[in-house]
Amino acid sequence: MFSIFRKLVGDKVTLDLRGEVEDPVEGWRRAAGGPFLIDVPAAKLRVLDFWGGDPHNPFIVTLQEYAAGRCMEYKGSPLENFYHCWQPFSGENAGDAGSPWRQVRAQSKNTAEGRLKRHEFREIARELGVAPGEIHGHIKGGPVSQAFGEITFRRLARLYDSISRDGFRPESSAARYPTGFCFAHEGDHRVSIGSGKHRVTVMLALGWQKIPVELGPPKLPVVIRREEVDRWPNVRSGRYSRDEALGLFDEMFRRQHPSGWKKAGD
């Protein structure tokens, strides 16, 4: 029997299917279109464009070095190296032109402008004594300002300290569970993390093999299927060609980061 663990908007409830279902498509069927919670294996996750078990993920490598006492600041960290070497963005909002499967382009929370709306980001900025004008960049790649990198490092480190010390307690936290949506094709799937990227990164750095993720409305479509490409909103509108859209979909199933980035010395 699955359980109901919390109320959502109106009469919608989130069904807790952990321990019973790992396939998001099956979870979606059982939840009858409502939100649901499942444990997703690390190998099926995509977080910040990295495969969940990628041993070269600079966010995870940085936290592992931090835990070992070898990396206590942003300067000289694998994260700084990553932002220096992988610079796909030429402007503040580059890389957020929307996706083929999304109806409406939402303002990205991955840019400095979006992150400055988050309390913990602003709090660390104040502690560092940096002004908003000094903070620019995109969490998925460079170029980023020194201040953006410093804040990102400190947020990850603090969250690592908290979860490693106290565990992950979403029922008593305003943050709650990470959320995501599923890409499905030929019996396989990947879950892309939407909100909670830092939390999931910390869990992976701590060696968690399964991550609790909530899927369901009102976020992106819960299950995005390759064979439905011609019905994706931004393919129909002409924003993406069919081939471009399928290329982005297939990217979700590749284990290698688009940059092929590896930490220095590998």
mmCIF file of C-alpha atoms in Angstrom:
data_model
loop_
_atom_site.group_PDB
_atom_site.id
_atom_site.type_symbol
_atom_site.label_atom_id
_atom_site.label_comp_id
_atom_site.label_asym_id
_atom_site.label_seq_id
_atom_site.Cartn_x
_atom_site.Cartn_y
_atom_site.Cartn_z
ATOM 1 C CA MET A 1 0.000 0.000 0.000
ATOM 2 C CA PHE A 2 1.240 3.457 -0.851
ATOM 3 C CA SER A 3 0.777 6.332 1.550
ATOM 4 C CA ILE A 4 -0.251 9.956 1.313
ATOM 5 C CA PHE A 5 2.355 12.184 2.904
ATOM 6 C CA ARG A 6 1.158 15.754 2.426
ATOM 7 C CA LYS A 7 -1.585 17.921 0.994
ATOM 8 C CA LEU A 8 -1.096 20.042 -2.084
ATOM 9 C CA VAL A 9 -3.262 22.642 -3.760
ATOM 10 C CA GLY A 10 -6.978 21.896 -3.578
ATOM 11 C CA ASP A 11 -7.782 18.205 -3.170
ATOM 12 C CA LYS A 12 -4.506 17.026 -4.746
ATOM 13 C CA VAL A 13 -2.304 14.825 -2.595
ATOM 14 C CA THR A 14 1.211 13.510 -3.109
ATOM 15 C CA LEU A 15 1.400 9.730 -3.099
ATOM 16 C CA ASP A 16 4.453 8.167 -1.487
ATOM 17 C CA LEU A 17 5.447 5.302 -3.780
ATOM 18 C CA ARG A 18 8.961 4.823 -2.408
ATOM 19 C CA GLY A 19 9.833 1.182 -1.980
ATOM 20 C CA GLU A 20 7.140 0.167 -4.447
ATOM 21 C CA VAL A 21 7.885 1.986 -7.701
ATOM 22 C CA GLU A 22 11.114 3.201 -9.307
ATOM 23 C CA ASP A 23 9.805 3.738 -12.836
ATOM 24 C CA PRO A 24 8.283 7.246 -13.095
ATOM 25 C CA VAL A 25 5.962 6.104 -15.898
ATOM 26 C CA GLU A 26 4.481 3.473 -13.607
ATOM 27 C CA GLY A 27 4.335 6.026 -10.797
ATOM 28 C CA TRP A 28 2.445 8.434 -13.029
ATOM 29 C CA ARG A 29 -0.042 5.692 -13.881
ATOM 30 C CA ARG A 30 -0.575 4.757 -10.239
ATOM 31 C CA ALA A 31 -0.980 8.374 -9.169
ATOM 32 C CA ALA A 32 -3.642 8.867 -11.879
ATOM 33 C CA GLY A 33 -2.103 12.140 -12.993
ATOM 34 C CA GLY A 34 -1.475 13.502 -9.517
ATOM 35 C CA PRO A 35 1.882 14.257 -7.842
ATOM 36 C CA PHE A 36 3.874 11.343 -6.469
ATOM 37 C CA LEU A 37 7.146 10.585 -4.683
ATOM 38 C CA ILE A 38 9.605 7.864 -5.730
ATOM 39 C CA ASP A 39 13.208 6.902 -5.062
ATOM 40 C CA VAL A 40 15.262 7.438 -8.221
ATOM 41 C CA PRO A 41 18.523 5.486 -8.682
ATOM 42 C CA ALA A 42 21.532 7.778 -9.114
ATOM 43 C CA ALA A 43 22.227 6.242 -12.526
ATOM 44 C CA LYS A 44 18.861 7.499 -13.766
ATOM 45 C CA LEU A 45 19.343 11.110 -12.667
ATOM 46 C CA ARG A 46 20.392 14.229 -14.582
ATOM 47 C CA VAL A 47 21.496 17.086 -12.323
ATOM 48 C CA LEU A 48 22.976 20.339 -13.655
ATOM 49 C CA ASP A 49 23.581 18.548 -16.998
ATOM 50 C CA PHE A 50 25.602 15.777 -15.337
ATOM 51 C CA TRP A 51 24.694 12.116 -15.027
ATOM 52 C CA GLY A 52 24.003 11.337 -11.382
ATOM 53 C CA GLY A 53 26.863 8.876 -11.053
ATOM 54 C CA ASP A 54 29.422 10.852 -13.047
ATOM 55 C CA PRO A 55 32.743 10.563 -11.162
ATOM 56 C CA HIS A 56 33.914 13.809 -12.789
ATOM 57 C CA ASN A 57 30.958 15.961 -11.730
ATOM 58 C CA PRO A 58 32.743 19.139 -10.499
ATOM 59 C CA PHE A 59 30.035 19.924 -7.948
ATOM 60 C CA ILE A 60 30.330 16.471 -6.383
ATOM 61 C CA VAL A 61 34.136 16.348 -6.654
ATOM 62 C CA THR A 62 34.322 19.734 -4.912
ATOM 63 C CA LEU A 63 32.190 18.464 -2.032
ATOM 64 C CA GLN A 64 34.248 15.294 -1.725
ATOM 65 C CA GLU A 65 37.425 17.375 -1.575
ATOM 66 C CA TYR A 66 35.741 19.657 0.967
ATOM 67 C CA ALA A 67 34.764 16.678 3.151
ATOM 68 C CA ALA A 68 38.356 15.423 3.041
ATOM 69 C CA GLY A 69 39.638 18.835 4.170
ATOM 70 C CA ARG A 70 41.506 19.459 0.916
ATOM 71 C CA CYS A 71 39.226 22.155 -0.484
ATOM 72 C CA MET A 72 37.905 24.720 1.969
ATOM 73 C CA GLU A 73 37.269 27.631 -0.396
ATOM 74 C CA TYR A 74 36.170 28.346 -3.924
ATOM 75 C CA LYS A 75 39.586 29.524 -5.076
ATOM 76 C CA GLY A 76 41.496 26.558 -6.467
ATOM 77 C CA SER A 77 38.496 24.233 -6.217
ATOM 78 C CA PRO A 78 37.328 21.811 -8.949
ATOM 79 C CA LEU A 79 34.245 24.024 -9.208
ATOM 80 C CA GLU A 80 36.350 27.071 -10.063
ATOM 81 C CA ASN A 81 38.246 24.988 -12.615
ATOM 82 C CA PHE A 82 34.973 23.862 -14.176
ATOM 83 C CA TYR A 83 33.635 27.401 -14.530
ATOM 84 C CA HIS A 84 36.952 28.468 -16.055
ATOM 85 C CA CYS A 85 37.085 25.608 -18.570
ATOM 86 C CA TRP A 86 33.419 25.222 -19.493
ATOM 87 C CA GLN A 87 32.008 28.548 -20.695
ATOM 88 C CA PRO A 88 29.034 27.984 -22.994
ATOM 89 C CA PHE A 89 27.186 31.124 -21.971
ATOM 90 C CA SER A 90 27.895 34.495 -23.546
ATOM 91 C CA GLY A 91 25.244 36.396 -21.614
ATOM 92 C CA GLU A 92 23.398 36.334 -18.336
ATOM 93 C CA ASN A 93 20.378 34.534 -19.761
ATOM 94 C CA ALA A 94 22.146 32.413 -22.351
ATOM 95 C CA GLY A 95 21.158 28.796 -22.260
ATOM 96 C CA ASP A 96 17.641 29.517 -21.012
ATOM 97 C CA ALA A 97 15.796 29.930 -24.286
ATOM 98 C CA GLY A 98 13.287 27.369 -23.133
ATOM 99 C CA SER A 99 13.006 23.710 -24.051
ATOM 100 C CA PRO A 100 11.218 22.007 -26.941
ATOM 101 C CA TRP A 101 8.764 20.341 -24.575
ATOM 102 C CA ARG A 102 7.892 23.366 -22.450
ATOM 103 C CA GLN A 103 4.866 25.487 -23.311
ATOM 104 C CA VAL A 104 5.938 28.687 -21.564
ATOM 105 C CA ARG A 105 9.413 30.011 -20.987
ATOM 106 C CA ALA A 106 9.836 30.721 -17.314
ATOM 107 C CA GLN A 107 12.468 33.007 -15.886
ATOM 108 C CA SER A 108 15.472 30.887 -15.056
ATOM 109 C CA LYS A 109 16.443 30.421 -11.411
ATOM 110 C CA ASN A 110 19.907 29.294 -12.532
ATOM 111 C CA THR A 111 21.160 32.783 -13.346
ATOM 112 C CA ALA A 112 22.395 35.333 -10.829
ATOM 113 C CA GLU A 113 19.201 37.346 -11.229
ATOM 114 C CA GLY A 114 17.062 34.325 -10.410
ATOM 115 C CA ARG A 115 19.250 33.182 -7.521
ATOM 116 C CA LEU A 116 19.310 36.614 -5.895
ATOM 117 C CA LYS A 117 15.627 36.067 -5.178
ATOM 118 C CA ARG A 118 16.524 33.155 -2.903
ATOM 119 C CA HIS A 119 17.014 33.989 0.774
ATOM 120 C CA GLU A 120 20.059 31.790 1.401
ATOM 121 C CA PHE A 121 21.835 33.139 -1.699
ATOM 122 C CA ARG A 122 21.265 36.748 -0.611
ATOM 123 C CA GLU A 123 22.308 35.918 2.955
ATOM 124 C CA ILE A 124 25.692 34.561 1.863
ATOM 125 C CA ALA A 125 26.174 37.523 -0.468
ATOM 126 C CA ARG A 126 25.701 39.852 2.506
ATOM 127 C CA GLU A 127 28.171 37.833 4.576
ATOM 128 C CA LEU A 128 30.747 38.137 1.808
ATOM 129 C CA GLY A 129 30.044 41.847 1.502
ATOM 130 C CA VAL A 130 29.398 41.721 -2.229
ATOM 131 C CA ALA A 131 26.902 43.896 -4.060
ATOM 132 C CA PRO A 132 24.333 42.453 -6.505
ATOM 133 C CA GLY A 133 26.207 44.087 -9.365
ATOM 134 C CA GLU A 134 29.237 41.917 -8.599
ATOM 135 C CA ILE A 135 27.259 38.713 -8.970
ATOM 136 C CA HIS A 136 26.728 37.356 -12.464
ATOM 137 C CA GLY A 137 26.777 33.990 -14.113
ATOM 138 C CA HIS A 138 24.885 30.743 -14.634
ATOM 139 C CA ILE A 139 25.182 27.757 -12.328
ATOM 140 C CA LYS A 140 25.528 25.266 -15.197
ATOM 141 C CA GLY A 141 28.641 26.880 -16.664
ATOM 142 C CA GLY A 142 30.879 29.903 -17.022
ATOM 143 C CA PRO A 143 31.771 32.570 -17.313
ATOM 144 C CA VAL A 144 30.810 33.462 -13.746
ATOM 145 C CA SER A 145 32.015 36.236 -11.487
ATOM 146 C CA GLN A 146 34.205 35.421 -8.501
ATOM 147 C CA ALA A 147 31.335 36.365 -6.210
ATOM 148 C CA PHE A 148 28.898 33.997 -7.942
ATOM 149 C CA GLY A 149 31.404 31.157 -7.599
ATOM 150 C CA GLU A 150 32.086 31.932 -3.946
ATOM 151 C CA ILE A 151 28.388 31.959 -3.074
ATOM 152 C CA THR A 152 27.740 28.699 -4.954
ATOM 153 C CA PHE A 153 30.648 27.020 -3.131
ATOM 154 C CA ARG A 154 29.474 28.202 0.292
ATOM 155 C CA ARG A 155 25.887 27.142 -0.317
ATOM 156 C CA LEU A 156 26.986 23.646 -1.294
ATOM 157 C CA ALA A 157 29.372 23.373 1.655
ATOM 158 C CA ARG A 158 26.776 24.530 4.190
ATOM 159 C CA LEU A 159 24.182 22.150 2.841
ATOM 160 C CA TYR A 160 26.711 19.323 2.905
ATOM 161 C CA ASP A 161 27.479 20.059 6.562
ATOM 162 C CA SER A 162 23.783 20.163 7.424
ATOM 163 C CA ILE A 163 22.716 16.947 5.674
ATOM 164 C CA SER A 164 25.802 14.981 6.727
ATOM 165 C CA ARG A 165 25.203 16.048 10.348
ATOM 166 C CA ASP A 166 21.406 15.984 10.654
ATOM 167 C CA GLY A 167 20.253 13.930 7.683
ATOM 168 C CA PHE A 168 17.667 14.990 5.120
ATOM 169 C CA ARG A 169 14.363 15.840 6.817
ATOM 170 C CA PRO A 170 12.044 17.300 4.176
ATOM 171 C CA GLU A 171 8.810 16.832 6.119
ATOM 172 C CA SER A 172 10.035 19.376 8.682
ATOM 173 C CA SER A 173 11.751 21.656 6.176
ATOM 174 C CA ALA A 174 10.452 24.423 3.970
ATOM 175 C CA ALA A 175 12.628 23.005 1.185
ATOM 176 C CA ARG A 176 10.767 19.675 1.124
ATOM 177 C CA TYR A 177 11.640 17.127 -1.545
ATOM 178 C CA PRO A 178 13.546 17.763 -4.765
ATOM 179 C CA THR A 179 11.279 17.844 -7.806
ATOM 180 C CA GLY A 180 11.816 16.561 -11.319
ATOM 181 C CA PHE A 181 10.333 15.273 -14.547
ATOM 182 C CA CYS A 182 10.920 12.184 -16.640
ATOM 183 C CA PHE A 183 12.253 11.526 -20.141
ATOM 184 C CA ALA A 184 11.044 8.125 -21.391
ATOM 185 C CA HIS A 185 11.972 6.095 -24.476
ATOM 186 C CA GLU A 186 11.825 2.402 -25.350
ATOM 187 C CA GLY A 187 11.381 1.224 -21.775
ATOM 188 C CA ASP A 188 14.194 3.385 -20.399
ATOM 189 C CA HIS A 189 13.998 6.704 -18.587
ATOM 190 C CA ARG A 190 15.937 9.545 -16.997
ATOM 191 C CA VAL A 191 14.746 11.955 -14.316
ATOM 192 C CA SER A 192 15.926 15.541 -14.655
ATOM 193 C CA ILE A 193 15.999 17.493 -11.393
ATOM 194 C CA GLY A 194 14.115 20.772 -11.468
ATOM 195 C CA SER A 195 14.202 22.267 -7.972
ATOM 196 C CA GLY A 196 16.558 20.956 -5.315
ATOM 197 C CA LYS A 197 19.702 20.654 -7.442
ATOM 198 C CA HIS A 198 21.956 21.540 -4.492
ATOM 199 C CA ARG A 199 20.261 19.022 -2.197
ATOM 200 C CA VAL A 200 20.534 16.229 -4.746
ATOM 201 C CA THR A 201 24.185 17.099 -5.416
ATOM 202 C CA VAL A 202 24.937 16.823 -1.703
ATOM 203 C CA MET A 203 23.123 13.475 -1.439
ATOM 204 C CA LEU A 204 25.139 12.119 -4.358
ATOM 205 C CA ALA A 205 28.371 13.414 -2.826
ATOM 206 C CA LEU A 206 27.434 11.564 0.368
ATOM 207 C CA GLY A 207 27.109 8.373 -1.634
ATOM 208 C CA TRP A 208 23.341 8.014 -1.739
ATOM 209 C CA GLN A 209 22.395 5.432 -4.366
ATOM 210 C CA LYS A 210 18.734 6.462 -4.476
ATOM 211 C CA ILE A 211 17.306 9.968 -4.250
ATOM 212 C CA PRO A 212 13.705 10.802 -3.218
ATOM 213 C CA VAL A 213 12.140 12.934 -5.960
ATOM 214 C CA GLU A 214 8.644 14.343 -6.283
ATOM 215 C CA LEU A 215 7.101 14.367 -9.758
ATOM 216 C CA GLY A 216 3.816 15.821 -10.816
ATOM 217 C CA PRO A 217 1.862 18.972 -11.673
ATOM 218 C CA PRO A 218 1.985 21.906 -11.802
ATOM 219 C CA LYS A 219 5.587 21.551 -13.023
ATOM 220 C CA LEU A 220 6.656 20.459 -16.510
ATOM 221 C CA PRO A 221 4.843 17.476 -18.067
ATOM 222 C CA VAL A 222 5.699 14.567 -15.805
ATOM 223 C CA VAL A 223 6.610 12.185 -18.643
ATOM 224 C CA ILE A 224 8.180 13.470 -21.853
ATOM 225 C CA ARG A 225 8.241 10.812 -24.592
ATOM 226 C CA ARG A 226 10.539 10.892 -27.618
ATOM 227 C CA GLU A 227 7.850 9.610 -29.974
ATOM 228 C CA GLU A 228 5.689 12.634 -29.145
ATOM 229 C CA VAL A 229 8.264 15.116 -30.513
ATOM 230 C CA ASP A 230 5.887 16.489 -33.153
ATOM 231 C CA ARG A 231 3.466 17.475 -30.392
ATOM 232 C CA TRP A 232 6.003 19.325 -28.225
ATOM 233 C CA PRO A 233 4.895 22.986 -28.001
ATOM 234 C CA ASN A 234 8.126 24.617 -29.170
ATOM 235 C CA VAL A 235 8.521 22.171 -32.047
ATOM 236 C CA ARG A 236 5.017 22.975 -33.232
ATOM 237 C CA SER A 237 5.728 26.695 -32.911
ATOM 238 C CA GLY A 238 8.913 26.403 -34.980
ATOM 239 C CA ARG A 239 11.252 27.526 -32.201
ATOM 240 C CA TYR A 240 13.054 24.176 -32.550
ATOM 241 C CA SER A 241 13.349 21.915 -35.555
ATOM 242 C CA ARG A 242 12.427 18.277 -35.089
ATOM 243 C CA ASP A 243 16.089 17.225 -35.272
ATOM 244 C CA GLU A 244 17.182 19.903 -32.778
ATOM 245 C CA ALA A 245 14.506 18.820 -30.331
ATOM 246 C CA LEU A 246 15.377 15.133 -30.619
ATOM 247 C CA GLY A 247 19.064 15.978 -30.113
ATOM 248 C CA LEU A 248 18.260 17.685 -26.816
ATOM 249 C CA PHE A 249 16.084 14.777 -25.751
ATOM 250 C CA ASP A 250 18.798 12.234 -26.549
ATOM 251 C CA GLU A 251 21.307 14.305 -24.570
ATOM 252 C CA MET A 252 19.425 13.284 -21.434
ATOM 253 C CA PHE A 253 20.414 9.648 -21.948
ATOM 254 C CA ARG A 254 24.130 10.230 -22.495
ATOM 255 C CA ARG A 255 26.389 9.693 -19.515
ATOM 256 C CA GLN A 256 29.013 12.181 -20.653
ATOM 257 C CA HIS A 257 28.665 15.872 -19.858
ATOM 258 C CA PRO A 258 28.349 17.971 -23.054
ATOM 259 C CA SER A 259 31.761 19.492 -22.369
ATOM 260 C CA GLY A 260 33.529 16.229 -21.697
ATOM 261 C CA TRP A 261 34.917 18.118 -18.696
ATOM 262 C CA LYS A 262 37.213 16.291 -16.318
ATOM 263 C CA LYS A 263 38.955 17.621 -13.257
ATOM 264 C CA ALA A 264 42.523 18.808 -13.704
ATOM 265 C CA GLY A 265 45.003 15.942 -13.720
ATOM 266 C CA ASP A 266 42.616 13.313 -15.151
#
